[in-house]
Amino acid sequence: MSANAPLSFVHRFEPATEAGAPPLLLLHGTGGDENDLIGLGRMLSPGSALLAPRGKVLEGGMPRFFRRLAEGVFDEEDVRRRAGELADFVREARETYGLAAPVAVGFSNGANIAAATLLLRPGTFSGAILLRAMVPLADPPAVAPTDTRVLLLSGAMDPIVPGENAERLAGQLRAAGARVEHRLLPAGHGLSQADVSLAQGWLAAPAEAVA
Ligand code: MLT
């Protein structure tokens, strides 16, 4: 069963089938939409409510979550504005659908907006799985620290995200108080089976077990 209320983002919502399973906020990559990560969400946590917005920015007709000036060069003013919009959407959707704070699961551009939201609007997510994320803001603001759990999965052969950039993002998140587990996988920018297994394990692990 799915029900979609008219909220501030076009989105897809799938209710939980298991009480207590953490809601997942699914954030697609460039050119994706609200349907892209539903299958991944079901694999990661079968009983969870799934909330999947579609990015509002169009680049040559391809949805994204914020503007970029070139590959890997972001319009940071837009990043800030869009992260605020996403955080407001999460609040709206939580009220509408009666959800706990979600775990963000973002891929590529979706991981980057999730990272920006962690840095700019802490407390929006109960945790985050960032798949092939990079630094969204060169100089993030100092915000009140939170102890949100973050799993950052990077690809050693990723042609879009240099290893140094992913390391820098891990450092920014740690400086903001997040408990970051950063893994470098033998993969490119695309997802691999190892991403799925690690994300499943991380979601299932008690918070204390992954420092
Ligand atoms: C971005 O623009 O967010 C990153 O370069 C990833 C991408 O969407 O290609």
Short mmCIF file of N, CA and C and ligand atoms in Angstrom, two decimals, residues 29-30 64 66 68 70-74 108-110 112 132 134 160 189, ligand 1:
data_model
loop_
_atom_site.label_atom_id
_atom_site.label_comp_id
_atom_site.label_asym_id
_atom_site.label_seq_id
_atom_site.Cartn_x
_atom_site.Cartn_y
_atom_site.Cartn_z
N GLY A 29 20.32 9.82 -7.02
CA GLY A 29 21.40 10.52 -7.69
C GLY A 29 20.89 11.35 -8.85
N THR A 30 21.80 12.08 -9.51
CA THR A 30 21.44 12.94 -10.65
C THR A 30 20.71 12.12 -11.72
N ARG A 64 17.87 16.80 -9.72
CA ARG A 64 18.95 16.80 -8.74
C ARG A 64 18.44 17.50 -7.48
N PHE A 66 20.40 19.87 -5.80
CA PHE A 66 20.91 21.26 -5.76
C PHE A 66 21.65 21.53 -7.06
N ARG A 68 24.65 22.65 -9.60
CA ARG A 68 26.12 22.61 -9.66
C ARG A 68 26.58 23.43 -10.84
N ALA A 70 29.66 22.79 -12.34
CA ALA A 70 30.36 21.81 -13.18
C ALA A 70 30.40 20.52 -12.36
N GLU A 71 30.90 19.45 -12.93
CA GLU A 71 31.03 18.19 -12.20
C GLU A 71 31.85 18.43 -10.92
N GLY A 72 31.24 18.19 -9.79
CA GLY A 72 31.96 18.34 -8.52
C GLY A 72 32.15 19.78 -8.06
N VAL A 73 31.61 20.75 -8.80
CA VAL A 73 31.72 22.16 -8.39
C VAL A 73 30.31 22.66 -8.10
N PHE A 74 30.04 22.91 -6.82
CA PHE A 74 28.66 23.14 -6.41
C PHE A 74 28.34 24.61 -6.21
N SER A 108 25.19 9.43 -4.32
CA SER A 108 25.78 10.44 -5.19
C SER A 108 25.19 11.83 -4.88
N ASN A 109 24.49 12.46 -5.79
CA ASN A 109 23.95 13.78 -5.48
C ASN A 109 23.02 13.71 -4.26
N GLY A 110 22.30 12.62 -4.10
CA GLY A 110 21.43 12.44 -2.92
C GLY A 110 22.25 12.31 -1.63
N ASN A 112 25.11 13.76 -1.26
CA ASN A 112 25.69 15.08 -1.01
C ASN A 112 24.69 16.02 -0.33
N ARG A 132 28.90 7.17 -1.88
CA ARG A 132 29.70 7.95 -2.84
C ARG A 132 29.50 9.45 -2.65
N MET A 134 30.50 13.39 -1.48
CA MET A 134 31.65 14.29 -1.46
C MET A 134 31.30 15.54 -0.67
N ILE A 160 34.57 10.22 -9.81
CA ILE A 160 33.90 11.49 -9.49
C ILE A 160 34.34 12.02 -8.13
N HIS A 189 32.04 4.60 -8.93
CA HIS A 189 30.97 5.46 -8.41
C HIS A 189 29.67 4.67 -8.23
C1 MLT B 1 26.95 15.99 -7.53
O1 MLT B 1 26.82 16.75 -8.47
O2 MLT B 1 26.25 16.00 -6.52
C2 MLT B 1 28.05 14.99 -7.64
O3 MLT B 1 28.96 15.39 -8.60
C3 MLT B 1 27.53 13.64 -7.95
C4 MLT B 1 26.71 13.62 -9.19
O4 MLT B 1 25.53 13.85 -9.09
O5 MLT B 1 27.25 13.34 -10.26
#
